[in-house]
PDB file of C-alpha atoms in Angstrom:
ATOM      1  CA  MET A   1       0.180  -0.057   0.176  1.00 55.00           C
ATOM      2  CA  LYS A   2       3.070   2.159   0.691  1.00 66.00           C
ATOM      3  CA  ASP A   3       4.436   2.081  -3.042  1.00 80.00           C
ATOM      4  CA  TYR A   4       0.592   3.563  -3.909  1.00 81.00           C
ATOM      5  CA  LYS A   5      -0.101   6.560  -1.968  1.00 86.00           C
ATOM      6  CA  GLU A   6       3.481   7.482  -2.652  1.00 87.00           C
ATOM      7  CA  MET A   7       3.217   6.900  -6.374  1.00 85.00           C
ATOM      8  CA  ALA A   8      -0.291   8.487  -5.740  1.00 85.00           C
ATOM      9  CA  TRP A   9       1.044  11.903  -4.166  1.00 90.00           C
ATOM     10  CA  LEU A  10       4.081  11.797  -7.051  1.00 90.00           C
ATOM     11  CA  MET A  11       1.745  11.483  -9.661  1.00 88.00           C
ATOM     12  CA  GLU A  12      -0.755  14.654  -8.462  1.00 90.00           C
ATOM     13  CA  ARG A  13       2.438  16.766  -7.451  1.00 94.00           C
ATOM     14  CA  ILE A  14       2.951  16.409 -11.409  1.00 91.00           C
ATOM     15  CA  MET A  15      -0.171  17.248 -12.173  1.00 90.00           C
ATOM     16  CA  HIS A  16      -0.384  20.455 -10.309  1.00 93.00           C
ATOM     17  CA  LYS A  17       3.115  20.947 -12.058  1.00 92.00           C
ATOM     18  CA  TYR A  18       2.005  20.564 -15.389  1.00 87.00           C
ATOM     19  CA  ALA A  19      -1.725  22.989 -15.013  1.00 88.00           C
ATOM     20  CA  GLN A  20       1.170  25.452 -14.267  1.00 91.00           C
ATOM     21  CA  TYR A  21       3.465  25.484 -16.531  1.00 86.00           C
ATOM     22  CA  GLU A  22       0.365  25.356 -19.173  1.00 83.00           C
ATOM     23  CA  LYS A  23      -1.180  28.399 -17.346  1.00 87.00           C
ATOM     24  CA  LYS A  24       2.779  29.578 -18.327  1.00 90.00           C
ATOM     25  CA  PRO A  25       2.711  31.829 -21.366  1.00 91.00           C
ATOM     26  CA  GLN A  26       5.526  31.408 -24.104  1.00 88.00           C
ATOM     27  CA  ILE A  27       8.278  33.513 -25.726  1.00 90.00           C
ATOM     28  CA  TYR A  28       6.982  33.281 -29.648  1.00 91.00           C
ATOM     29  CA  CYS A  29       7.837  34.741 -32.793  1.00 89.00           C
ATOM     30  CA  LYS A  30      10.379  37.401 -30.581  1.00 88.00           C
ATOM     31  CA  ASP A  31       7.511  38.890 -29.435  1.00 90.00           C
ATOM     32  CA  LEU A  32       4.530  36.447 -29.277  1.00 93.00           C
ATOM     33  CA  LEU A  33       3.433  35.339 -25.554  1.00 93.00           C
ATOM     34  CA  LEU A  34       1.338  32.012 -26.160  1.00 95.00           C
ATOM     35  CA  THR A  35       0.269  29.331 -23.254  1.00 93.00           C
ATOM     36  CA  GLN A  36       0.424  25.973 -24.003  1.00 90.00           C
ATOM     37  CA  PRO A  37      -2.973  24.962 -24.547  1.00 93.00           C
ATOM     38  CA  GLU A  38      -2.702  28.429 -27.374  1.00 95.00           C
ATOM     39  CA  ILE A  39       0.439  27.143 -28.913  1.00 95.00           C
ATOM     40  CA  HIS A  40      -0.996  23.406 -29.345  1.00 94.00           C
ATOM     41  CA  THR A  41      -3.864  24.189 -30.879  1.00 97.00           C
ATOM     42  CA  VAL A  42      -2.114  26.125 -33.286  1.00 97.00           C
ATOM     43  CA  THR A  43      -0.030  23.432 -33.648  1.00 96.00           C
ATOM     44  CA  MET A  44      -3.650  20.508 -34.100  1.00 96.00           C
ATOM     45  CA  ILE A  45      -3.931  22.774 -36.273  1.00 98.00           C
ATOM     46  CA  GLY A  46      -1.347  23.024 -38.721  1.00 97.00           C
ATOM     47  CA  ASP A  47      -0.883  18.951 -38.783  1.00 96.00           C
ATOM     48  CA  ASN A  48      -4.261  18.954 -39.643  1.00 97.00           C
ATOM     49  CA  PRO A  49      -5.662  21.913 -41.924  1.00 97.00           C
ATOM     50  CA  GLY A  50      -8.900  22.830 -42.450  1.00 96.00           C
ATOM     51  CA  ILE A  51      -9.924  21.023 -39.473  1.00 97.00           C
ATOM     52  CA  SER A  52     -13.098  21.925 -38.182  1.00 95.00           C
ATOM     53  CA  VAL A  53     -13.566  22.998 -35.031  1.00 95.00           C
ATOM     54  CA  THR A  54     -15.484  20.099 -34.136  1.00 94.00           C
ATOM     55  CA  GLU A  55     -12.811  18.082 -35.129  1.00 95.00           C
ATOM     56  CA  LEU A  56     -10.361  20.125 -32.984  1.00 97.00           C
ATOM     57  CA  ALA A  57     -12.441  19.374 -29.999  1.00 96.00           C
ATOM     58  CA  MET A  58     -12.714  16.208 -30.108  1.00 94.00           C
ATOM     59  CA  LYS A  59      -8.366  15.708 -31.166  1.00 94.00           C
ATOM     60  CA  ARG A  60      -7.386  18.379 -28.574  1.00 93.00           C
ATOM     61  CA  GLY A  61     -10.227  16.544 -25.610  1.00 89.00           C
ATOM     62  CA  VAL A  62     -11.949  19.612 -25.100  1.00 93.00           C
ATOM     63  CA  THR A  63     -15.728  20.749 -25.434  1.00 94.00           C
ATOM     64  CA  LYS A  64     -16.623  22.126 -28.733  1.00 95.00           C
ATOM     65  CA  GLY A  65     -17.285  25.089 -27.199  1.00 96.00           C
ATOM     66  CA  ALA A  66     -13.924  25.160 -25.225  1.00 96.00           C
ATOM     67  CA  ALA A  67     -12.295  25.012 -28.381  1.00 96.00           C
ATOM     68  CA  SER A  68     -14.518  27.288 -30.505  1.00 96.00           C
ATOM     69  CA  GLN A  69     -12.915  30.032 -28.198  1.00 97.00           C
ATOM     70  CA  MET A  70      -9.687  29.604 -28.394  1.00 97.00           C
ATOM     71  CA  VAL A  71      -9.970  29.575 -32.160  1.00 97.00           C
ATOM     72  CA  TYR A  72     -11.627  33.511 -31.329  1.00 97.00           C
ATOM     73  CA  LYS A  73      -8.579  33.666 -29.177  1.00 97.00           C
ATOM     74  CA  LEU A  74      -6.001  33.076 -31.829  1.00 98.00           C
ATOM     75  CA  VAL A  75      -8.151  34.305 -34.967  1.00 98.00           C
ATOM     76  CA  ASP A  76      -7.919  37.945 -33.075  1.00 97.00           C
ATOM     77  CA  LYS A  77      -3.997  36.891 -32.636  1.00 97.00           C
ATOM     78  CA  GLY A  78      -3.677  36.584 -36.264  1.00 97.00           C
ATOM     79  CA  LEU A  79      -2.595  32.889 -36.056  1.00 98.00           C
ATOM     80  CA  VAL A  80      -5.273  30.886 -37.675  1.00 98.00           C
ATOM     81  CA  GLU A  81      -7.998  31.671 -40.715  1.00 97.00           C
ATOM     82  CA  LYS A  82     -11.187  30.323 -40.566  1.00 95.00           C
ATOM     83  CA  ARG A  83     -13.086  29.604 -44.060  1.00 94.00           C
ATOM     84  CA  ILE A  84     -16.064  28.242 -45.561  1.00 92.00           C
ATOM     85  CA  SER A  85     -16.104  24.891 -45.423  1.00 86.00           C
ATOM     86  CA  PRO A  86     -16.057  22.876 -49.320  1.00 86.00           C
ATOM     87  CA  ASP A  87     -18.282  20.584 -48.018  1.00 84.00           C
ATOM     88  CA  SER A  88     -21.171  22.687 -46.422  1.00 84.00           C
ATOM     89  CA  ASP A  89     -22.209  27.058 -46.062  1.00 82.00           C
ATOM     90  CA  ALA A  90     -22.822  25.925 -42.267  1.00 83.00           C
ATOM     91  CA  GLN A  91     -18.858  24.322 -41.360  1.00 86.00           C
ATOM     92  CA  ARG A  92     -16.246  26.808 -41.089  1.00 90.00           C
ATOM     93  CA  ASN A  93     -12.547  24.815 -41.537  1.00 95.00           C
ATOM     94  CA  LEU A  94      -9.396  26.678 -40.041  1.00 97.00           C
ATOM     95  CA  TYR A  95      -6.084  27.564 -41.461  1.00 98.00           C
ATOM     96  CA  LEU A  96      -2.919  28.738 -39.841  1.00 98.00           C
ATOM     97  CA  THR A  97      -1.926  31.994 -40.824  1.00 98.00           C
ATOM     98  CA  GLU A  98       1.794  32.626 -42.272  1.00 97.00           C
ATOM     99  CA  LYS A  99       2.048  33.901 -38.239  1.00 97.00           C
ATOM    100  CA  GLY A 100       0.282  31.014 -36.841  1.00 97.00           C
ATOM    101  CA  MET A 101       2.954  28.711 -39.229  1.00 97.00           C
ATOM    102  CA  GLN A 102       6.046  30.415 -37.560  1.00 96.00           C
ATOM    103  CA  ALA A 103       4.995  30.189 -34.396  1.00 96.00           C
ATOM    104  CA  ARG A 104       4.339  26.118 -34.635  1.00 96.00           C
ATOM    105  CA  ASN A 105       7.562  26.463 -36.636  1.00 94.00           C
ATOM    106  CA  ASP A 106       8.948  28.339 -32.849  1.00 92.00           C
ATOM    107  CA  HIS A 107       7.354  25.323 -30.979  1.00 91.00           C
ATOM    108  CA  ARG A 108       8.368  22.671 -32.378  1.00 89.00           C
ATOM    109  CA  LYS A 109      12.670  23.761 -32.143  1.00 87.00           C
ATOM    110  CA  LEU A 110      11.350  24.245 -28.957  1.00 82.00           C
ATOM    111  CA  HIS A 111      10.101  20.228 -28.810  1.00 78.00           C
ATOM    112  CA  GLU A 112      13.283  19.295 -30.371  1.00 79.00           C
ATOM    113  CA  THR A 113      15.024  20.466 -27.274  1.00 80.00           C
ATOM    114  CA  MET A 114      12.831  19.005 -25.046  1.00 75.00           C
ATOM    115  CA  GLY A 115      12.832  15.589 -26.321  1.00 75.00           C
ATOM    116  CA  MET A 116      16.569  15.127 -26.617  1.00 82.00           C
ATOM    117  CA  THR A 117      16.031  15.998 -23.006  1.00 82.00           C
ATOM    118  CA  PHE A 118      13.521  13.396 -22.412  1.00 80.00           C
ATOM    119  CA  SER A 119      14.520  11.089 -24.677  1.00 83.00           C
ATOM    120  CA  ARG A 120      17.713  10.368 -23.209  1.00 86.00           C
ATOM    121  CA  LEU A 121      15.940   9.944 -19.416  1.00 87.00           C
ATOM    122  CA  PHE A 122      13.695   6.909 -21.482  1.00 85.00           C
ATOM    123  CA  ASP A 123      16.497   5.534 -23.078  1.00 89.00           C
ATOM    124  CA  GLU A 124      18.020   5.274 -19.916  1.00 92.00           C
ATOM    125  CA  ILE A 125      14.386   2.904 -18.433  1.00 92.00           C
ATOM    126  CA  PRO A 126      14.935  -1.007 -19.555  1.00 93.00           C
ATOM    127  CA  GLU A 127      12.503  -1.760 -22.514  1.00 91.00           C
ATOM    128  CA  GLU A 128       9.678  -3.891 -20.309  1.00 93.00           C
ATOM    129  CA  ILE A 129       9.644  -0.952 -17.478  1.00 92.00           C
ATOM    130  CA  SER A 130       9.074   1.324 -20.725  1.00 90.00           C
ATOM    131  CA  ALA A 131       6.145  -0.854 -22.097  1.00 92.00           C
ATOM    132  CA  GLN A 132       4.657  -1.544 -18.367  1.00 93.00           C
ATOM    133  CA  MET A 133       4.616   2.936 -17.544  1.00 90.00           C
ATOM    134  CA  ILE A 134       3.122   3.294 -20.379  1.00 91.00           C
ATOM    135  CA  HIS A 135       0.345   0.995 -19.690  1.00 93.00           C
ATOM    136  CA  PHE A 136      -0.008   1.912 -16.437  1.00 90.00           C
ATOM    137  CA  LEU A 137      -0.553   5.367 -17.634  1.00 89.00           C
ATOM    138  CA  LYS A 138      -3.184   4.378 -20.758  1.00 91.00           C
ATOM    139  CA  ALA A 139      -5.876   2.973 -17.610  1.00 91.00           C
ATOM    140  CA  PHE A 140      -4.987   5.699 -15.763  1.00 87.00           C
ATOM    141  CA  GLU A 141      -6.049   7.315 -17.832  1.00 86.00           C
ATOM    142  CA  ASP A 142      -8.849   5.898 -18.578  1.00 90.00           C
ATOM    143  CA  GLU A 143      -9.979   5.731 -14.528  1.00 88.00           C
ATOM    144  CA  LEU A 144     -10.243   9.879 -14.420  1.00 84.00           C
ATOM    145  CA  ASP A 145     -12.345   9.609 -18.070  1.00 85.00           C
ATOM    146  CA  GLU A 146     -14.772   7.619 -15.627  1.00 88.00           C
ATOM    147  CA  PHE A 147     -14.833  10.059 -13.311  1.00 85.00           C
ATOM    148  CA  LEU A 148     -14.927  12.811 -15.758  1.00 78.00           C
TER     149      LEU A 148
END
């Protein structure tokens, strides 16, 4: 039981720290402050040009209303543009502007730097333990989904 409690406290601390990190804006494009949810939404749109707000919400794991609000913020910041869908006049598809593409590229460079650090940590973990960690985290996510 001791290991469970220790792991539960550790995971809670990590989640709290990550929540703080998500709120802390980072600088992109030399003078643009974006939070993690903002830049990850920019990245998601850049990776899926023409995505709808509904599809974006599903991929980001947020409500359609939350995705829509985020898109409005990003449009106001000049990072995203909405275009009428060729399939439906009622639907709008999302695309990055030049500035959005630049922010996405800046974010990718940051991920490459951070990725090297995390990659070194994960390289030290034996494959079997890594697979067990992934299994545990997926199960933990599934349990959280049940509570939400």
